[in-house]
């Protein structure tokens, strides 16, 4: 959906949109398992486009320890400002102030809502997806998922030079 600056000059646009799974590419291993529901309002604030509202989506990513696909919900509010790129397009170097860090930029006559929402989902993703707090991970020798059961592999021998560090293990 294109948010046209000329349309926003006339009136705010109410957002109540669902984007189906598969619409966005979030990167390798990360998938959207349900609709991305966006509710909110787009309005003109001086010369900036302001997007306020919330998004809700069910995502899935591989567990960082055992590689099992792990679902996790995202339900978050957003309040975003997008200014025309021409407001900062300068030849000389300028120092960026703190308020400048909170603003996105758009080219031309408006902004693609899809781009803004994809960015918000990506920023909401956890750094590491863990299926459960006590995930045992994969066996480093045979690769079996240790959550499914013991693989029977013997623990690897530790180089004796590392033995003084054993006292720090909990």
GROMACS .gro file of C-alpha atoms in nm:
model
  170
    1UNK     CA    1   0.000   0.000   0.000
    2UNK     CA    2   0.143   0.334  -0.105
    3UNK     CA    3   0.091   0.622   0.138
    4UNK     CA    4   0.069   0.923  -0.094
    5UNK     CA    5   0.174   1.257   0.057
    6UNK     CA    6  -0.094   1.439  -0.148
    7UNK     CA    7  -0.367   1.211  -0.012
    8UNK     CA    8  -0.238   1.261   0.343
    9UNK     CA    9  -0.258   1.640   0.296
   10UNK     CA   10  -0.635   1.597   0.249
   11UNK     CA   11  -0.703   1.355   0.536
   12UNK     CA   12  -0.543   1.088   0.757
   13UNK     CA   13  -0.557   0.728   0.634
   14UNK     CA   14  -0.690   0.460   0.869
   15UNK     CA   15  -0.486   0.140   0.852
   16UNK     CA   16  -0.649  -0.199   0.906
   17UNK     CA   17  -0.453  -0.433   0.681
   18UNK     CA   18  -0.344  -0.796   0.684
   19UNK     CA   19  -0.037  -0.904   0.491
   20UNK     CA   20  -0.033  -1.280   0.420
   21UNK     CA   21   0.264  -1.499   0.507
   22UNK     CA   22   0.511  -1.518   0.221
   23UNK     CA   23   0.465  -1.152   0.126
   24UNK     CA   24   0.793  -1.042   0.291
   25UNK     CA   25   1.143  -1.185   0.283
   26UNK     CA   26   1.284  -1.169   0.636
   27UNK     CA   27   1.607  -1.350   0.559
   28UNK     CA   28   1.731  -1.705   0.578
   29UNK     CA   29   1.550  -1.928   0.826
   30UNK     CA   30   1.299  -1.668   0.947
   31UNK     CA   31   0.941  -1.711   0.835
   32UNK     CA   32   0.604  -1.553   0.893
   33UNK     CA   33   0.360  -1.829   0.991
   34UNK     CA   34   0.042  -1.620   1.005
   35UNK     CA   35  -0.098  -1.295   0.874
   36UNK     CA   36   0.077  -0.971   0.970
   37UNK     CA   37  -0.209  -0.759   1.106
   38UNK     CA   38  -0.151  -0.383   1.106
   39UNK     CA   39  -0.392  -0.139   1.269
   40UNK     CA   40  -0.331   0.231   1.302
   41UNK     CA   41  -0.331   0.566   1.130
   42UNK     CA   42  -0.111   0.744   0.877
   43UNK     CA   43  -0.116   1.122   0.891
   44UNK     CA   44   0.085   1.423   0.785
   45UNK     CA   45   0.277   1.593   1.065
   46UNK     CA   46   0.427   1.917   0.923
   47UNK     CA   47   0.613   1.767   0.622
   48UNK     CA   48   0.668   1.422   0.776
   49UNK     CA   49   0.452   1.113   0.742
   50UNK     CA   50   0.359   0.980   1.085
   51UNK     CA   51   0.257   0.616   1.127
   52UNK     CA   52   0.100   0.520   1.460
   53UNK     CA   53  -0.053   0.190   1.552
   54UNK     CA   54   0.027  -0.170   1.628
   55UNK     CA   55   0.128  -0.484   1.448
   56UNK     CA   56   0.069  -0.845   1.538
   57UNK     CA   57   0.223  -1.150   1.371
   58UNK     CA   58   0.333  -1.505   1.443
   59UNK     CA   59   0.692  -1.572   1.333
   60UNK     CA   60   0.917  -1.879   1.338
   61UNK     CA   61   1.294  -1.917   1.341
   62UNK     CA   62   1.535  -2.203   1.408
   63UNK     CA   63   1.643  -2.249   1.770
   64UNK     CA   64   2.001  -2.127   1.811
   65UNK     CA   65   2.090  -2.445   2.004
   66UNK     CA   66   1.901  -2.737   1.846
   67UNK     CA   67   1.786  -2.588   1.511
   68UNK     CA   68   1.420  -2.689   1.567
   69UNK     CA   69   1.175  -2.439   1.419
   70UNK     CA   70   1.056  -2.222   1.708
   71UNK     CA   71   0.740  -2.011   1.690
   72UNK     CA   72   0.726  -1.673   1.862
   73UNK     CA   73   0.463  -1.401   1.853
   74UNK     CA   74   0.529  -1.033   1.791
   75UNK     CA   75   0.273  -0.786   1.923
   76UNK     CA   76   0.405  -0.432   1.934
   77UNK     CA   77   0.304  -0.070   1.903
   78UNK     CA   78   0.484   0.172   1.673
   79UNK     CA   79   0.503   0.549   1.633
   80UNK     CA   80   0.717   0.633   1.330
   81UNK     CA   81   0.812   0.950   1.145
   82UNK     CA   82   0.931   0.962   0.783
   83UNK     CA   83   1.063   1.287   0.636
   84UNK     CA   84   1.138   1.363   0.271
   85UNK     CA   85   1.496   1.272   0.181
   86UNK     CA   86   1.537   1.624   0.043
   87UNK     CA   87   1.541   1.759   0.401
   88UNK     CA   88   1.885   1.606   0.459
   89UNK     CA   89   2.031   1.586   0.108
   90UNK     CA   90   2.333   1.812   0.139
   91UNK     CA   91   2.678   1.820  -0.010
   92UNK     CA   92   2.858   1.910   0.313
   93UNK     CA   93   2.897   1.689   0.617
   94UNK     CA   94   2.654   1.749   0.902
   95UNK     CA   95   2.648   1.623   1.257
   96UNK     CA   96   2.351   1.399   1.327
   97UNK     CA   97   2.154   1.497   1.635
   98UNK     CA   98   1.962   1.253   1.858
   99UNK     CA   99   1.618   1.341   1.712
  100UNK     CA  100   1.752   1.259   1.363
  101UNK     CA  101   1.805   0.898   1.472
  102UNK     CA  102   1.431   0.850   1.522
  103UNK     CA  103   1.332   0.953   1.170
  104UNK     CA  104   1.317   0.747   0.851
  105UNK     CA  105   1.317   0.898   0.505
  106UNK     CA  106   1.113   0.859   0.190
  107UNK     CA  107   1.173   0.947  -0.177
  108UNK     CA  108   0.923   1.109  -0.406
  109UNK     CA  109   0.554   1.140  -0.327
  110UNK     CA  110   0.519   0.897  -0.041
  111UNK     CA  111   0.606   0.579   0.138
  112UNK     CA  112   0.538   0.208   0.089
  113UNK     CA  113   0.366   0.081   0.405
  114UNK     CA  114   0.502  -0.269   0.337
  115UNK     CA  115   0.861  -0.145   0.371
  116UNK     CA  116   0.793   0.024   0.704
  117UNK     CA  117   0.613  -0.280   0.848
  118UNK     CA  118   0.879  -0.528   0.733
  119UNK     CA  119   1.140  -0.310   0.900
  120UNK     CA  120   0.940  -0.305   1.226
  121UNK     CA  121   0.910  -0.684   1.228
  122UNK     CA  122   1.285  -0.724   1.165
  123UNK     CA  123   1.363  -0.485   1.451
  124UNK     CA  124   1.134  -0.687   1.681
  125UNK     CA  125   1.302  -1.022   1.615
  126UNK     CA  126   1.499  -1.166   1.907
  127UNK     CA  127   1.877  -1.178   1.871
  128UNK     CA  128   1.862  -1.554   1.937
  129UNK     CA  129   1.560  -1.774   1.908
  130UNK     CA  130   1.560  -2.043   2.180
  131UNK     CA  131   1.293  -2.316   2.178
  132UNK     CA  132   1.300  -2.349   2.557
  133UNK     CA  133   1.521  -2.229   2.838
  134UNK     CA  134   1.666  -2.575   2.909
  135UNK     CA  135   1.734  -2.667   2.545
  136UNK     CA  136   2.023  -2.916   2.538
  137UNK     CA  137   2.119  -2.836   2.179
  138UNK     CA  138   2.293  -3.065   1.933
  139UNK     CA  139   2.560  -3.322   2.014
  140UNK     CA  140   2.891  -3.175   1.890
  141UNK     CA  141   3.008  -3.520   1.778
  142UNK     CA  142   2.714  -3.682   1.600
  143UNK     CA  143   2.475  -3.387   1.556
  144UNK     CA  144   2.173  -3.554   1.722
  145UNK     CA  145   1.922  -3.329   1.895
  146UNK     CA  146   1.993  -3.393   2.265
  147UNK     CA  147   1.638  -3.285   2.357
  148UNK     CA  148   1.509  -3.602   2.184
  149UNK     CA  149   1.730  -3.830   2.392
  150UNK     CA  150   2.084  -3.929   2.475
  151UNK     CA  151   2.293  -4.017   2.172
  152UNK     CA  152   2.548  -4.227   2.360
  153UNK     CA  153   2.849  -4.024   2.251
  154UNK     CA  154   3.126  -3.985   2.506
  155UNK     CA  155   3.216  -3.634   2.617
  156UNK     CA  156   3.509  -3.491   2.429
  157UNK     CA  157   3.838  -3.476   2.615
  158UNK     CA  158   3.932  -3.125   2.716
  159UNK     CA  159   4.284  -3.004   2.649
  160UNK     CA  160   4.459  -2.998   2.988
  161UNK     CA  161   4.572  -2.643   2.928
  162UNK     CA  162   4.208  -2.537   2.973
  163UNK     CA  163   4.160  -2.728   3.301
  164UNK     CA  164   4.217  -2.423   3.528
  165UNK     CA  165   3.902  -2.272   3.376
  166UNK     CA  166   3.687  -2.572   3.484
  167UNK     CA  167   3.639  -2.418   3.830
  168UNK     CA  168   3.437  -2.136   3.669
  169UNK     CA  169   3.175  -2.371   3.520
  170UNK     CA  170   2.848  -2.381   3.705
   0.00000   0.00000   0.00000
